[in-house]
Amino acid sequence: MKLSYLATVVAIGAGSLGSLALGLSTQGCSSDKTTDTNTEPTNVGGPPVKPSAAAADLSRSQTFALRKLWLGDTDRADKRDSNAWKKFGYNLDGKNTKSQTATDSCKPSGGPILLDGDNGIDNAFGEAILPVLSNLLNDPSTTASGALNDGTFSILLTINGLTEDAKQTNIDLSGFLYSAGKFGGDSGTKPAWDGNDDWPVRPELLVNKGDPSKGTTVAFP
């Protein structure tokens, strides 16, 4: 799939495209309740307010390839920090859960209540999954970003409604997520990251296995 613009950088956190891109989701909640309340209501760190702007022209589209991932084991300056994940994501429920004895927080089935990050950020990936990755890989973010940069794989996002204007305020966008295979196949060619790379698309997510233009099963209406 031919890129039509520049590469994108994603930090993994609640509400981000990054978490969707990895195909990872938080655990489902059970109806279990604990005995004490230990949450603080907060309006800090919530998702941005939808702007007042004209709807996008969905006949235009741009395709982006992920070049770098911050999984939460480093900050955005690439400094190692095991708590960096606490700054990635949004406060989705308006609460700041600080104790596993909280009664009004989501409790995953088969597991303890997950604590929030800074200002109530809900990042189950950083809290529950990142420690597992860190046990398997010495430096998960560097390892993943290195593989992306080398063209071992990538994740493509085709977004309908974007223009080339960096200051655009288009709303009501739509799009699809694609899984990209090894860049250049067995040729050893690496992506140039100049906006013109042509990535091979893996068939697993495609609605029509032979036609990427028909979209994928991972759609953003």
PDB file of C-alpha atoms in Angstrom:
ATOM      1  CA  MET A   1       0.000   0.000   0.000  1.00  0.00           C
ATOM      2  CA  LYS A   2       1.475   3.311  -1.082  1.00  0.00           C
ATOM      3  CA  LEU A   3       1.866   5.929   1.604  1.00  0.00           C
ATOM      4  CA  SER A   4       0.395   9.301   0.803  1.00  0.00           C
ATOM      5  CA  TYR A   5       1.990  11.262   3.615  1.00  0.00           C
ATOM      6  CA  LEU A   6       4.468  11.017   6.486  1.00  0.00           C
ATOM      7  CA  ALA A   7       4.924   8.346   9.111  1.00  0.00           C
ATOM      8  CA  THR A   8       3.118   8.576  12.406  1.00  0.00           C
ATOM      9  CA  VAL A   9       4.277   8.109  15.993  1.00  0.00           C
ATOM     10  CA  VAL A  10       1.993   6.521  18.564  1.00  0.00           C
ATOM     11  CA  ALA A  11       2.031   6.325  22.341  1.00  0.00           C
ATOM     12  CA  ILE A  12       0.079   3.398  23.732  1.00  0.00           C
ATOM     13  CA  GLY A  13      -2.645   4.382  26.169  1.00  0.00           C
ATOM     14  CA  ALA A  14      -6.371   4.341  26.774  1.00  0.00           C
ATOM     15  CA  GLY A  15      -8.282   5.999  23.974  1.00  0.00           C
ATOM     16  CA  SER A  16      -5.329   6.062  21.588  1.00  0.00           C
ATOM     17  CA  LEU A  17      -5.148   4.568  18.128  1.00  0.00           C
ATOM     18  CA  GLY A  18      -1.989   2.895  19.286  1.00  0.00           C
ATOM     19  CA  SER A  19      -3.765   0.455  21.514  1.00  0.00           C
ATOM     20  CA  LEU A  20      -6.107  -0.422  18.673  1.00  0.00           C
ATOM     21  CA  ALA A  21      -3.198  -0.775  16.318  1.00  0.00           C
ATOM     22  CA  LEU A  22      -1.592  -3.457  18.409  1.00  0.00           C
ATOM     23  CA  GLY A  23      -4.867  -5.338  18.523  1.00  0.00           C
ATOM     24  CA  LEU A  24      -4.733  -5.350  22.315  1.00  0.00           C
ATOM     25  CA  SER A  25      -7.700  -4.634  24.537  1.00  0.00           C
ATOM     26  CA  THR A  26      -8.318  -4.292  28.223  1.00  0.00           C
ATOM     27  CA  GLN A  27      -9.915  -7.145  30.097  1.00  0.00           C
ATOM     28  CA  GLY A  28     -13.676  -7.191  30.461  1.00  0.00           C
ATOM     29  CA  CYS A  29     -15.197  -6.110  33.758  1.00  0.00           C
ATOM     30  CA  SER A  30     -17.111  -8.327  36.101  1.00  0.00           C
ATOM     31  CA  SER A  31     -19.793  -7.237  38.539  1.00  0.00           C
ATOM     32  CA  ASP A  32     -17.541  -7.953  41.517  1.00  0.00           C
ATOM     33  CA  LYS A  33     -17.501  -5.259  44.189  1.00  0.00           C
ATOM     34  CA  THR A  34     -14.910  -4.604  46.843  1.00  0.00           C
ATOM     35  CA  THR A  35     -15.523  -3.335  50.357  1.00  0.00           C
ATOM     36  CA  ASP A  36     -14.044   0.169  50.457  1.00  0.00           C
ATOM     37  CA  THR A  37     -14.242   3.273  48.293  1.00  0.00           C
ATOM     38  CA  ASN A  38     -10.911   4.784  47.352  1.00  0.00           C
ATOM     39  CA  THR A  39     -11.389   6.838  44.227  1.00  0.00           C
ATOM     40  CA  GLU A  40     -11.201  10.548  43.729  1.00  0.00           C
ATOM     41  CA  PRO A  41     -13.474  12.278  41.178  1.00  0.00           C
ATOM     42  CA  THR A  42     -11.426  14.270  38.700  1.00  0.00           C
ATOM     43  CA  ASN A  43     -12.050  16.085  35.434  1.00  0.00           C
ATOM     44  CA  VAL A  44      -8.360  16.380  34.595  1.00  0.00           C
ATOM     45  CA  GLY A  45      -6.852  14.450  31.712  1.00  0.00           C
ATOM     46  CA  GLY A  46     -10.050  13.556  29.857  1.00  0.00           C
ATOM     47  CA  PRO A  47     -10.307  13.156  26.084  1.00  0.00           C
ATOM     48  CA  PRO A  48     -10.192  16.428  24.114  1.00  0.00           C
ATOM     49  CA  VAL A  49     -13.487  18.148  23.424  1.00  0.00           C
ATOM     50  CA  LYS A  50     -14.780  17.718  19.892  1.00  0.00           C
ATOM     51  CA  PRO A  51     -14.113  20.996  18.044  1.00  0.00           C
ATOM     52  CA  SER A  52     -16.722  23.026  16.245  1.00  0.00           C
ATOM     53  CA  ALA A  53     -15.660  22.578  12.646  1.00  0.00           C
ATOM     54  CA  ALA A  54     -16.935  21.546   9.256  1.00  0.00           C
ATOM     55  CA  ALA A  55     -17.285  17.846   8.515  1.00  0.00           C
ATOM     56  CA  ALA A  56     -14.460  16.312   6.526  1.00  0.00           C
ATOM     57  CA  ASP A  57     -14.508  15.568   2.818  1.00  0.00           C
ATOM     58  CA  LEU A  58     -14.352  11.773   3.031  1.00  0.00           C
ATOM     59  CA  SER A  59     -13.399  11.460  -0.624  1.00  0.00           C
ATOM     60  CA  ARG A  60      -9.857  12.493   0.369  1.00  0.00           C
ATOM     61  CA  SER A  61      -7.622  10.087   2.237  1.00  0.00           C
ATOM     62  CA  GLN A  62      -4.114   9.779   3.613  1.00  0.00           C
ATOM     63  CA  THR A  63      -2.266   6.580   4.534  1.00  0.00           C
ATOM     64  CA  PHE A  64       0.217   6.532   7.416  1.00  0.00           C
ATOM     65  CA  ALA A  65       2.704   3.891   8.568  1.00  0.00           C
ATOM     66  CA  LEU A  66       3.764   3.558  12.189  1.00  0.00           C
ATOM     67  CA  ARG A  67       7.450   4.262  12.621  1.00  0.00           C
ATOM     68  CA  LYS A  68       7.796   4.468  16.389  1.00  0.00           C
ATOM     69  CA  LEU A  69       5.956   3.107  19.412  1.00  0.00           C
ATOM     70  CA  TRP A  70       6.134   4.296  23.000  1.00  0.00           C
ATOM     71  CA  LEU A  71       4.742   1.371  24.982  1.00  0.00           C
ATOM     72  CA  GLY A  72       5.138   3.049  28.364  1.00  0.00           C
ATOM     73  CA  ASP A  73       8.565   1.821  29.488  1.00  0.00           C
ATOM     74  CA  THR A  74      10.156   5.089  28.300  1.00  0.00           C
ATOM     75  CA  ASP A  75       8.978   8.689  28.257  1.00  0.00           C
ATOM     76  CA  ARG A  76       8.503  10.655  25.029  1.00  0.00           C
ATOM     77  CA  ALA A  77      12.182  11.623  25.126  1.00  0.00           C
ATOM     78  CA  ASP A  78      13.072   7.882  25.078  1.00  0.00           C
ATOM     79  CA  LYS A  79      14.346   7.965  28.659  1.00  0.00           C
ATOM     80  CA  ARG A  80      13.811   4.671  30.482  1.00  0.00           C
ATOM     81  CA  ASP A  81      11.057   5.052  33.071  1.00  0.00           C
ATOM     82  CA  SER A  82       8.970   2.134  34.322  1.00  0.00           C
ATOM     83  CA  ASN A  83       6.190   4.575  35.240  1.00  0.00           C
ATOM     84  CA  ALA A  84       6.093   6.446  31.927  1.00  0.00           C
ATOM     85  CA  TRP A  85       2.858   4.646  30.993  1.00  0.00           C
ATOM     86  CA  LYS A  86       1.058   6.664  33.672  1.00  0.00           C
ATOM     87  CA  LYS A  87       1.259   9.709  31.394  1.00  0.00           C
ATOM     88  CA  PHE A  88      -0.064   7.922  28.262  1.00  0.00           C
ATOM     89  CA  GLY A  89      -3.788   7.929  27.567  1.00  0.00           C
ATOM     90  CA  TYR A  90      -6.913   9.615  28.901  1.00  0.00           C
ATOM     91  CA  ASN A  91      -8.997   9.637  32.040  1.00  0.00           C
ATOM     92  CA  LEU A  92     -12.037   7.944  30.522  1.00  0.00           C
ATOM     93  CA  ASP A  93     -14.234   7.517  33.601  1.00  0.00           C
ATOM     94  CA  GLY A  94     -13.630  10.830  35.368  1.00  0.00           C
ATOM     95  CA  LYS A  95     -12.155   9.069  38.409  1.00  0.00           C
ATOM     96  CA  ASN A  96      -8.701   8.625  39.873  1.00  0.00           C
ATOM     97  CA  THR A  97      -8.440   5.092  41.261  1.00  0.00           C
ATOM     98  CA  LYS A  98      -5.622   4.854  43.805  1.00  0.00           C
ATOM     99  CA  SER A  99      -6.482   1.646  45.672  1.00  0.00           C
ATOM    100  CA  GLN A 100      -7.475  -1.894  44.761  1.00  0.00           C
ATOM    101  CA  THR A 101     -10.166  -1.664  47.471  1.00  0.00           C
ATOM    102  CA  ALA A 102     -12.190   0.877  45.472  1.00  0.00           C
ATOM    103  CA  THR A 103     -15.873  -0.038  45.107  1.00  0.00           C
ATOM    104  CA  ASP A 104     -16.801   2.153  42.145  1.00  0.00           C
ATOM    105  CA  SER A 105     -14.072   1.186  39.694  1.00  0.00           C
ATOM    106  CA  CYS A 106     -13.967  -1.396  36.929  1.00  0.00           C
ATOM    107  CA  LYS A 107     -12.718  -4.772  38.124  1.00  0.00           C
ATOM    108  CA  PRO A 108     -11.414  -7.053  35.346  1.00  0.00           C
ATOM    109  CA  SER A 109     -12.767 -10.587  35.376  1.00  0.00           C
ATOM    110  CA  GLY A 110     -10.302 -12.851  37.115  1.00  0.00           C
ATOM    111  CA  GLY A 111      -8.008 -10.059  38.252  1.00  0.00           C
ATOM    112  CA  PRO A 112      -7.614  -7.148  40.671  1.00  0.00           C
ATOM    113  CA  ILE A 113      -8.762  -3.594  40.090  1.00  0.00           C
ATOM    114  CA  LEU A 114      -6.244  -1.752  37.929  1.00  0.00           C
ATOM    115  CA  LEU A 115      -4.862   1.470  39.358  1.00  0.00           C
ATOM    116  CA  ASP A 116      -4.909   4.691  37.356  1.00  0.00           C
ATOM    117  CA  GLY A 117      -1.988   6.685  36.061  1.00  0.00           C
ATOM    118  CA  ASP A 118      -1.455  10.408  36.535  1.00  0.00           C
ATOM    119  CA  ASN A 119      -4.654  12.434  36.969  1.00  0.00           C
ATOM    120  CA  GLY A 120      -6.794   9.327  36.625  1.00  0.00           C
ATOM    121  CA  ILE A 121      -5.415   8.169  33.267  1.00  0.00           C
ATOM    122  CA  ASP A 122      -6.906   4.759  32.423  1.00  0.00           C
ATOM    123  CA  ASN A 123      -4.126   2.719  30.842  1.00  0.00           C
ATOM    124  CA  ALA A 124      -4.719  -0.992  31.411  1.00  0.00           C
ATOM    125  CA  PHE A 125      -2.060  -1.790  28.805  1.00  0.00           C
ATOM    126  CA  GLY A 126       0.635  -0.065  30.853  1.00  0.00           C
ATOM    127  CA  GLU A 127      -0.606  -1.415  34.167  1.00  0.00           C
ATOM    128  CA  ALA A 128      -1.196  -5.051  33.228  1.00  0.00           C
ATOM    129  CA  ILE A 129       0.439  -5.936  29.889  1.00  0.00           C
ATOM    130  CA  LEU A 130       3.622  -3.838  29.850  1.00  0.00           C
ATOM    131  CA  PRO A 131       5.152  -5.663  32.861  1.00  0.00           C
ATOM    132  CA  VAL A 132       4.766  -8.954  30.982  1.00  0.00           C
ATOM    133  CA  LEU A 133       6.474  -7.511  27.893  1.00  0.00           C
ATOM    134  CA  SER A 134       9.229  -6.053  30.053  1.00  0.00           C
ATOM    135  CA  ASN A 135       9.931  -9.524  31.461  1.00  0.00           C
ATOM    136  CA  LEU A 136      10.241 -10.910  27.942  1.00  0.00           C
ATOM    137  CA  LEU A 137      12.154  -8.022  26.366  1.00  0.00           C
ATOM    138  CA  ASN A 138      14.777  -5.856  28.008  1.00  0.00           C
ATOM    139  CA  ASP A 139      13.564  -2.713  26.233  1.00  0.00           C
ATOM    140  CA  PRO A 140      10.126  -3.226  24.641  1.00  0.00           C
ATOM    141  CA  SER A 141       9.729   0.240  23.077  1.00  0.00           C
ATOM    142  CA  THR A 142      13.206   0.245  21.520  1.00  0.00           C
ATOM    143  CA  THR A 143      12.751  -3.323  20.239  1.00  0.00           C
ATOM    144  CA  ALA A 144       9.370  -2.592  18.659  1.00  0.00           C
ATOM    145  CA  SER A 145      10.478   0.731  17.160  1.00  0.00           C
ATOM    146  CA  GLY A 146      13.632  -0.864  15.770  1.00  0.00           C
ATOM    147  CA  ALA A 147      11.585  -3.517  13.986  1.00  0.00           C
ATOM    148  CA  LEU A 148       9.274  -0.835  12.556  1.00  0.00           C
ATOM    149  CA  ASN A 149      12.171   1.283  11.325  1.00  0.00           C
ATOM    150  CA  ASP A 150      13.886  -1.711   9.718  1.00  0.00           C
ATOM    151  CA  GLY A 151      10.711  -2.586   7.862  1.00  0.00           C
ATOM    152  CA  THR A 152      10.197  -5.918   9.625  1.00  0.00           C
ATOM    153  CA  PHE A 153       6.520  -5.007   9.908  1.00  0.00           C
ATOM    154  CA  SER A 154       4.307  -1.988  10.347  1.00  0.00           C
ATOM    155  CA  ILE A 155       0.738  -0.950  10.987  1.00  0.00           C
ATOM    156  CA  LEU A 156      -0.944   1.241   8.384  1.00  0.00           C
ATOM    157  CA  LEU A 157      -3.770   3.681   9.014  1.00  0.00           C
ATOM    158  CA  THR A 158      -5.799   4.991   6.105  1.00  0.00           C
ATOM    159  CA  ILE A 159      -7.701   8.068   7.289  1.00  0.00           C
ATOM    160  CA  ASN A 160     -10.482   9.511   5.149  1.00  0.00           C
ATOM    161  CA  GLY A 161     -11.076  13.250   5.409  1.00  0.00           C
ATOM    162  CA  LEU A 162      -7.543  14.511   6.063  1.00  0.00           C
ATOM    163  CA  THR A 163      -5.834  17.135   3.917  1.00  0.00           C
ATOM    164  CA  GLU A 164      -2.193  18.246   3.782  1.00  0.00           C
ATOM    165  CA  ASP A 165      -2.921  21.244   6.036  1.00  0.00           C
ATOM    166  CA  ALA A 166      -1.276  20.742   9.450  1.00  0.00           C
ATOM    167  CA  LYS A 167      -3.720  23.233  11.013  1.00  0.00           C
ATOM    168  CA  GLN A 168      -6.886  21.578   9.726  1.00  0.00           C
ATOM    169  CA  THR A 169      -9.811  21.092  12.126  1.00  0.00           C
ATOM    170  CA  ASN A 170     -11.710  18.482  10.128  1.00  0.00           C
ATOM    171  CA  ILE A 171     -14.064  16.309  12.149  1.00  0.00           C
ATOM    172  CA  ASP A 172     -16.098  13.137  11.499  1.00  0.00           C
ATOM    173  CA  LEU A 173     -13.159  11.321   9.924  1.00  0.00           C
ATOM    174  CA  SER A 174     -13.259   7.623   9.082  1.00  0.00           C
ATOM    175  CA  GLY A 175     -10.669   5.022   8.274  1.00  0.00           C
ATOM    176  CA  PHE A 176      -9.186   1.538   8.384  1.00  0.00           C
ATOM    177  CA  LEU A 177      -6.251  -0.208  10.040  1.00  0.00           C
ATOM    178  CA  TYR A 178      -4.053  -2.489   7.941  1.00  0.00           C
ATOM    179  CA  SER A 179      -1.347  -4.983   8.887  1.00  0.00           C
ATOM    180  CA  ALA A 180       1.802  -4.476   6.796  1.00  0.00           C
ATOM    181  CA  GLY A 181       4.216  -7.272   6.020  1.00  0.00           C
ATOM    182  CA  LYS A 182       8.001  -7.136   5.648  1.00  0.00           C
ATOM    183  CA  PHE A 183       8.988  -4.133   3.566  1.00  0.00           C
ATOM    184  CA  GLY A 184      10.619  -5.118   0.283  1.00  0.00           C
ATOM    185  CA  GLY A 185      10.006  -8.817   0.900  1.00  0.00           C
ATOM    186  CA  ASP A 186      13.308 -10.731   0.805  1.00  0.00           C
ATOM    187  CA  SER A 187      15.129  -7.969  -1.086  1.00  0.00           C
ATOM    188  CA  GLY A 188      16.541  -6.414   2.076  1.00  0.00           C
ATOM    189  CA  THR A 189      15.233  -2.983   1.087  1.00  0.00           C
ATOM    190  CA  LYS A 190      14.332  -0.764   4.009  1.00  0.00           C
ATOM    191  CA  PRO A 191      11.678   1.966   4.078  1.00  0.00           C
ATOM    192  CA  ALA A 192      12.914   5.452   3.229  1.00  0.00           C
ATOM    193  CA  TRP A 193      10.289   7.149   5.424  1.00  0.00           C
ATOM    194  CA  ASP A 194       9.891   9.931   2.900  1.00  0.00           C
ATOM    195  CA  GLY A 195       6.151   9.540   2.418  1.00  0.00           C
ATOM    196  CA  ASN A 196       6.497   7.417  -0.713  1.00  0.00           C
ATOM    197  CA  ASP A 197       7.125   3.929   0.680  1.00  0.00           C
ATOM    198  CA  ASP A 198       5.002   1.136  -0.769  1.00  0.00           C
ATOM    199  CA  TRP A 199       4.231  -1.433   1.958  1.00  0.00           C
ATOM    200  CA  PRO A 200       2.944  -4.962   1.311  1.00  0.00           C
ATOM    201  CA  VAL A 201      -0.427  -5.525   3.000  1.00  0.00           C
ATOM    202  CA  ARG A 202      -1.041  -8.760   4.862  1.00  0.00           C
ATOM    203  CA  PRO A 203      -4.411 -10.411   4.009  1.00  0.00           C
ATOM    204  CA  GLU A 204      -5.604 -11.397   7.502  1.00  0.00           C
ATOM    205  CA  LEU A 205      -7.593  -8.207   8.212  1.00  0.00           C
ATOM    206  CA  LEU A 206      -8.816  -7.521   4.678  1.00  0.00           C
ATOM    207  CA  VAL A 207     -12.531  -7.656   3.892  1.00  0.00           C
ATOM    208  CA  ASN A 208     -11.598  -8.751   0.353  1.00  0.00           C
ATOM    209  CA  LYS A 209      -8.350 -10.743   0.557  1.00  0.00           C
ATOM    210  CA  GLY A 210      -7.294  -9.642  -2.903  1.00  0.00           C
ATOM    211  CA  ASP A 211      -8.283  -5.974  -2.751  1.00  0.00           C
ATOM    212  CA  PRO A 212      -7.029  -3.711   0.073  1.00  0.00           C
ATOM    213  CA  SER A 213      -9.145  -0.836  -1.273  1.00  0.00           C
ATOM    214  CA  LYS A 214     -12.264  -2.587   0.081  1.00  0.00           C
ATOM    215  CA  GLY A 215     -11.096  -1.926   3.635  1.00  0.00           C
ATOM    216  CA  THR A 216     -10.450  -4.114   6.644  1.00  0.00           C
ATOM    217  CA  THR A 217     -12.341  -5.636   9.540  1.00  0.00           C
ATOM    218  CA  VAL A 218     -10.724  -3.014  11.812  1.00  0.00           C
ATOM    219  CA  ALA A 219     -12.728   0.031  10.779  1.00  0.00           C
ATOM    220  CA  PHE A 220     -13.230   3.458  12.325  1.00  0.00           C
ATOM    221  CA  PRO A 221     -16.646   4.671  11.094  1.00  0.00           C
TER     222      PRO A 221
END
